[in-house]
Amino acid sequence: METLKVTSYAANKAVGSAASSAVSSATSSAANAAASAGQFKTTGLIATPQGFVHGQITAVNGLIIALEGEPVASQSVRDLNLPIIVPGFIDCHVHGAGGADMMDGGDACLTIANKHAQHGTTTLLATTLTAPPESLLHAFKGLREVLAQAPTVLGVHLEGPFINPKKLGAQPAFARAFDMQELRELNKIVPIKLITLAPDLTDAPSIVRALCELGYLVQLGHGDASYEQSVQLLEAGAKGFTHLYNAMSPLHHRAPGMVGAALAHAQYAEVIPDLIHVHPGAIRAAMRAIECLYCVTDATSASAMPDGQYQLGTHRVEKCLGAVRLSDGTLAGSCLTMDQAFRNCVDGLQLDLLQASLRTSTYAAQFLGLADRGRLALGAKADWVVFNRDLNIQQVIQAGSPWTN
């Protein structure tokens, strides 16, 4: 069996195409430097872009500098009863966790980031709710105060207020017309990485083109748009769909709606794999149609908490039997964490471990344009999750160090 062996990233950069003796010398020097800089290693079954290997991964200064091992068939990984190492999870849609709501800002954001990190999320977007301008300002300013203490928070996903009031889902009733000035002011406080926009807003194609020219990522969601309207916005530059199937015009064979546009044309879309928001068969259908369908939690303050009542923006919600709902029974975000999403992909949707890793990390990184994470390879950010064979987390590594709360 061929051995996958990659020398130090630092050494490869230093020597280029030099002779093997020079490579050996440079690698030795890099290893010595690594030891003094604070090296971290994990041994086990490692999910690399080329497949699983049984070997060791090494990090220094937050980056992967070495990875070597013997290839292992993906279907055999759980039978070997060894640590399973996958890229750290990336969650583009997080409203809360641990009893804290992102709209509260400040320490609530730290609580949320820490709780999700315990469950393997090493990169997330702090996701806001539809709210009055002053409430959004409060949330953004509170997040700015603690951002330096929350290394897993990449920026903001602005979900609302620029959505269709007829497709709120569990969003509070503060939807309004698009306002570029409000968006600019919020972005000055904390970078907005992703915007959910309803495709049936007035002048939506022009809005999407303007946002894309300014460098924003746009997803379509919370809308009652036609298939044709949705396709027009994809052509204008929108890149994906927010929680596919939920809070959008459904698929009908004579009126395909937003869901039909996603299945026919999208490369990227979110899906909530709690197996409650979307039937497993509908998720499998979407995976066949949308190459880079990726998982999000849409987590609320009820995530990683016992059953009971919690806050979602201005709403009071109830967690019961694995779901979070408004008083009228409407699903209101989820209580999902990304490690459970991973398990649901494997044990519920019957994906192999590599496919589950792509859909909980790699595809989200690609969507966000993050070449430095979502994969375990030389030079990538040293974010990984260590599972046992039952897919229970044993350790989370963030930027080359074990995560501690």
XYZ file of C-alpha atoms in Angstrom:
405
model
C 0.000 0.000 0.000
C 1.385 3.389 -1.005
C 2.305 5.773 1.808
C 1.067 9.366 1.681
C 3.930 11.428 3.079
C 4.114 15.192 2.919
C 7.139 17.036 4.237
C 6.929 20.246 6.174
C 5.077 23.128 4.527
C 7.895 25.451 5.537
C 10.453 23.129 3.993
C 8.535 22.801 0.714
C 8.343 26.571 0.363
C 12.048 26.960 1.168
C 13.542 24.438 -1.206
C 11.227 24.389 -4.214
C 12.793 21.946 -6.680
C 16.107 21.438 -4.849
C 17.728 18.015 -4.469
C 16.346 15.498 -1.984
C 19.258 16.002 0.396
C 18.400 19.685 0.611
C 14.765 18.789 1.259
C 15.804 16.505 4.083
C 17.969 19.201 5.639
C 15.280 21.886 5.326
C 12.659 19.537 6.767
C 14.880 18.825 9.752
C 15.401 22.535 10.336
C 11.670 23.187 10.057
C 10.975 20.426 12.561
C 13.427 21.936 15.050
C 11.852 25.355 14.596
C 8.424 23.820 15.024
C 9.340 22.259 18.321
C 10.477 25.574 19.754
C 7.419 27.360 18.378
C 4.971 25.022 20.091
C 4.108 22.037 17.970
C 0.845 20.081 18.197
C 0.310 16.603 16.763
C -2.642 14.241 16.482
C -2.452 10.619 15.396
C -5.366 8.679 13.958
C -7.458 8.243 10.812
C -7.202 11.561 8.987
C -9.688 12.796 6.356
C -7.517 14.380 3.667
C -8.647 15.694 0.252
C -7.230 12.467 -1.221
C -9.044 10.187 1.231
C -8.435 8.767 4.696
C -4.937 7.968 5.912
C -3.797 6.304 9.118
C -1.056 8.605 10.299
C -0.184 11.879 11.971
C -1.016 15.537 11.404
C 1.226 18.296 12.783
C 0.517 21.978 13.383
C 2.724 24.922 14.255
C 1.632 28.536 14.671
C -1.920 27.693 13.712
C -1.081 26.022 10.372
C -0.718 22.426 9.253
C 2.988 21.847 8.495
C 3.095 18.080 8.057
C 0.745 15.194 7.315
C 1.721 11.600 6.621
C 0.172 8.169 6.731
C -0.999 5.002 4.989
C -4.209 5.173 2.902
C -7.289 3.566 4.453
C -10.554 2.716 2.703
C -13.293 5.093 3.863
C -15.748 2.260 4.513
C -13.262 0.627 6.908
C -12.582 3.676 9.083
C -15.128 3.070 11.843
C -14.199 -0.612 12.090
C -10.621 0.204 13.066
C -11.637 1.755 16.408
C -9.056 4.546 16.151
C -9.451 8.331 16.484
C -11.194 9.809 13.423
C -9.894 13.259 12.451
C -11.949 15.544 10.173
C -11.723 19.255 9.281
C -13.243 21.646 11.794
C -16.886 22.382 11.048
C -17.948 25.601 9.324
C -21.446 26.904 10.116
C -22.772 29.821 8.066
C -25.997 30.168 10.055
C -25.847 30.528 13.856
C -28.375 32.531 15.901
C -27.531 31.211 19.340
C -26.601 28.428 21.772
C -26.175 27.778 25.473
C -29.176 29.942 26.377
C -27.706 33.001 24.593
C -29.130 34.863 21.584
C -26.876 36.612 19.049
C -29.173 39.672 19.019
C -28.149 40.389 22.615
C -24.556 41.085 21.501
C -21.570 41.258 23.855
C -21.049 38.321 26.201
C -23.919 36.441 24.554
C -21.814 36.182 21.390
C -18.916 34.695 23.364
C -21.207 32.149 24.997
C -22.539 31.131 21.590
C -19.107 30.857 19.963
C -17.705 28.842 22.867
C -20.657 26.469 22.982
C -20.473 25.749 19.255
C -16.687 25.309 19.458
C -17.232 22.580 22.044
C -19.289 20.823 19.371
C -16.590 21.124 16.705
C -17.455 24.402 14.942
C -14.172 26.194 14.314
C -15.587 28.874 11.974
C -19.054 30.428 12.114
C -21.062 33.393 10.940
C -22.926 35.249 13.679
C -26.428 35.380 12.225
C -28.855 38.185 12.972
C -32.639 38.211 12.866
C -35.108 40.562 11.210
C -35.313 43.460 13.660
C -35.726 47.246 13.875
C -32.627 49.284 12.914
C -31.786 50.107 16.539
C -31.850 46.420 17.513
C -29.509 45.479 14.698
C -27.147 48.295 15.692
C -27.164 47.007 19.273
C -26.325 43.483 18.135
C -23.532 44.617 15.802
C -21.957 46.933 18.392
C -22.114 44.201 21.013
C -20.433 41.748 18.664
C -17.686 44.276 17.834
C -16.833 44.580 21.526
C -16.014 40.874 21.847
C -14.909 39.888 18.338
C -11.227 39.770 19.291
C -12.091 37.229 21.997
C -14.078 35.030 19.596
C -11.574 33.611 17.078
C -14.136 31.261 15.549
C -16.444 34.133 14.468
C -15.626 35.159 10.893
C -18.241 37.902 10.563
C -21.994 38.327 10.184
C -24.706 36.607 8.179
C -27.437 39.232 7.825
C -30.626 37.155 7.626
C -33.254 39.826 7.185
C -34.577 42.465 7.403
C -34.683 42.538 3.578
C -37.086 39.633 3.166
C -40.711 38.996 2.208
C -43.067 39.608 5.174
C -45.241 36.764 3.865
C -42.362 34.289 4.250
C -41.008 35.198 7.666
C -40.901 31.651 8.974
C -39.986 32.357 12.604
C -38.408 35.738 11.844
C -39.910 38.628 13.855
C -42.256 40.875 11.857
C -39.844 43.694 11.025
C -39.223 42.979 7.329
C -38.681 46.100 5.250
C -37.488 47.401 1.903
C -33.813 47.201 1.054
C -31.707 50.058 2.455
C -28.113 50.265 1.212
C -27.224 52.984 3.711
C -28.326 50.842 6.653
C -26.269 47.962 5.276
C -23.167 50.142 4.891
C -23.452 51.446 8.451
C -23.755 47.939 9.876
C -20.833 46.696 7.804
C -18.624 49.459 9.217
C -19.197 48.009 12.688
C -18.615 44.308 11.928
C -17.935 42.846 8.465
C -21.027 41.360 6.821
C -19.922 38.218 4.999
C -23.304 36.979 3.787
C -26.723 38.511 3.120
C -30.031 36.674 2.807
C -32.313 38.504 0.392
C -35.828 37.716 -0.824
C -35.865 37.428 -4.640
C -39.276 39.097 -4.851
C -38.164 42.393 -3.312
C -38.780 45.453 -5.465
C -35.852 45.923 -7.887
C -34.145 42.788 -6.541
C -31.915 42.140 -9.619
C -30.376 45.623 -9.389
C -29.881 45.195 -5.641
C -28.099 41.867 -6.106
C -25.828 43.245 -8.818
C -24.913 46.226 -6.626
C -24.188 43.996 -3.614
C -22.045 41.635 -5.638
C -20.062 44.526 -7.105
C -19.334 45.626 -3.525
C -18.048 42.144 -2.668
C -20.961 40.794 -0.627
C -22.122 37.193 -0.881
C -25.869 36.982 -1.483
C -28.186 34.066 -0.740
C -31.842 33.846 -1.688
C -34.292 33.074 1.070
C -37.477 33.980 2.932
C -39.274 34.732 -0.328
C -42.367 33.794 -2.310
C -40.690 34.296 -5.666
C -41.346 32.460 -8.894
C -38.847 30.154 -10.550
C -38.170 32.850 -13.148
C -37.530 35.564 -10.543
C -35.140 33.291 -8.669
C -33.178 32.341 -11.789
C -32.909 36.025 -12.708
C -31.239 36.727 -9.360
C -28.822 33.829 -9.775
C -27.876 35.335 -13.129
C -27.428 38.706 -11.373
C -24.857 37.166 -9.019
C -26.664 35.540 -6.086
C -24.650 32.486 -5.109
C -26.894 30.227 -3.033
C -30.082 29.613 -1.060
C -30.799 30.010 2.654
C -32.038 26.848 4.452
C -33.295 25.153 1.284
C -36.989 24.178 1.304
C -37.787 26.237 4.421
C -39.517 29.653 4.209
C -39.528 29.760 0.410
C -41.919 29.072 -2.456
C -42.091 25.288 -2.875
C -41.599 23.041 -5.888
C -44.696 22.294 -7.965
C -44.425 20.670 -11.382
C -46.121 23.650 -13.062
C -44.765 26.336 -10.714
C -41.242 25.283 -9.657
C -40.738 28.270 -7.328
C -37.546 29.005 -5.435
C -36.981 25.340 -4.592
C -37.180 24.396 -8.266
C -34.719 27.155 -9.196
C -32.300 25.898 -6.564
C -32.529 22.281 -7.685
C -32.171 23.200 -11.342
C -29.463 25.857 -11.182
C -27.692 26.258 -7.830
C -24.185 25.072 -7.078
C -24.502 25.997 -3.380
C -27.331 25.961 -0.860
C -27.758 25.581 2.887
C -29.786 22.754 4.368
C -30.685 22.116 8.020
C -30.002 18.384 8.580
C -31.789 17.934 11.898
C -34.106 15.568 9.961
C -37.044 17.644 11.210
C -36.848 20.760 9.033
C -36.440 18.660 5.891
C -37.337 15.019 5.218
C -34.250 12.833 4.640
C -35.543 11.960 1.157
C -35.769 15.642 0.242
C -32.201 16.173 1.481
C -30.981 13.248 -0.626
C -32.766 14.670 -3.675
C -31.100 18.043 -3.106
C -27.683 16.389 -2.750
C -28.137 14.792 -6.171
C -29.143 18.125 -7.740
C -26.942 20.664 -5.914
C -23.292 19.676 -6.070
C -22.159 21.676 -3.042
C -25.204 21.480 -0.774
C -23.810 22.174 2.695
C -25.084 21.825 6.241
C -25.972 24.608 8.659
C -27.515 24.447 12.102
C -29.742 27.567 12.126
C -29.052 27.125 15.835
C -30.945 29.131 18.452
C -30.337 29.826 22.127
C -31.922 26.415 22.798
C -28.966 24.581 21.221
C -26.939 22.474 23.661
C -29.584 23.149 26.316
C -32.346 21.078 27.974
C -35.981 21.267 26.906
C -37.713 24.466 27.975
C -38.452 28.046 26.914
C -35.859 30.253 25.230
C -35.534 33.573 23.401
C -35.221 34.045 19.616
C -34.989 37.771 19.033
C -38.351 39.128 20.201
C -39.967 35.665 20.139
C -40.379 33.261 23.020
C -39.789 29.721 21.738
C -40.150 26.232 23.162
C -37.611 23.430 22.813
C -39.189 19.981 22.957
C -38.336 16.586 21.441
C -35.395 17.889 19.421
C -37.223 20.814 17.815
C -37.695 24.523 18.578
C -41.103 26.050 17.846
C -43.208 29.164 18.217
C -46.406 28.891 20.240
C -48.355 28.174 17.026
C -46.118 25.202 16.212
C -43.991 26.915 13.544
C -40.411 25.669 13.522
C -38.210 28.442 14.918
C -34.607 27.713 14.041
C -33.171 24.546 15.529
C -31.338 23.133 18.526
C -28.809 21.435 16.258
C -25.024 21.458 16.695
C -22.609 20.616 13.896
C -21.363 17.386 15.466
C -24.953 16.146 15.487
C -25.346 17.375 11.900
C -22.294 15.270 11.009
C -23.739 12.215 12.753
C -27.076 12.755 11.006
C -25.308 12.858 7.642
C -23.557 9.555 8.376
C -26.117 7.591 10.376
C -29.316 9.244 9.125
C -28.546 10.014 5.470
C -26.063 7.143 4.993
C -23.232 9.331 3.677
C -19.704 8.061 4.033
C -17.431 9.989 6.374
C -15.669 11.887 3.595
C -18.955 13.041 2.053
C -20.219 14.093 5.486
C -17.023 16.096 5.996
C -17.428 17.837 2.629
C -20.957 18.885 3.538
C -20.151 20.064 7.076
C -16.928 21.887 6.281
C -15.356 21.894 2.812
C -18.276 23.125 0.721
C -19.074 25.938 3.168
C -15.428 27.030 3.019
C -15.591 27.058 -0.785
C -18.827 29.029 -0.712
C -17.257 31.653 1.561
C -14.067 31.762 -0.522
C -11.915 30.437 2.331
C -9.002 28.565 0.775
C -7.258 28.199 4.140
C -9.797 25.965 5.885
C -12.349 23.229 5.367
C -9.620 20.727 4.477
C -6.691 19.002 6.147
C -3.709 19.783 3.929
C -0.331 21.498 4.108
C -0.570 25.226 4.775
C -4.237 25.075 5.751
C -5.506 26.436 9.050
C -5.016 23.820 11.765
C -8.679 23.312 12.646
C -9.815 19.738 13.177
C -12.210 17.582 15.175
C -11.305 14.224 16.712
C -14.103 11.635 16.976
C -14.232 8.117 18.349
C -15.768 5.322 16.267
C -19.239 6.202 17.600
C -18.730 9.763 16.279
C -18.644 11.350 19.706
C -16.195 14.237 19.960
C -12.970 13.515 21.832
C -11.131 16.776 21.090
C -11.460 19.984 19.068
C -8.365 21.691 17.659
C -8.712 25.346 16.704
C -5.750 27.169 15.118
C -3.386 24.384 16.205
C -4.372 24.246 19.869
C -6.878 22.146 21.829
C -10.053 24.138 22.397
C -10.672 25.026 26.024
C -13.610 27.079 27.225
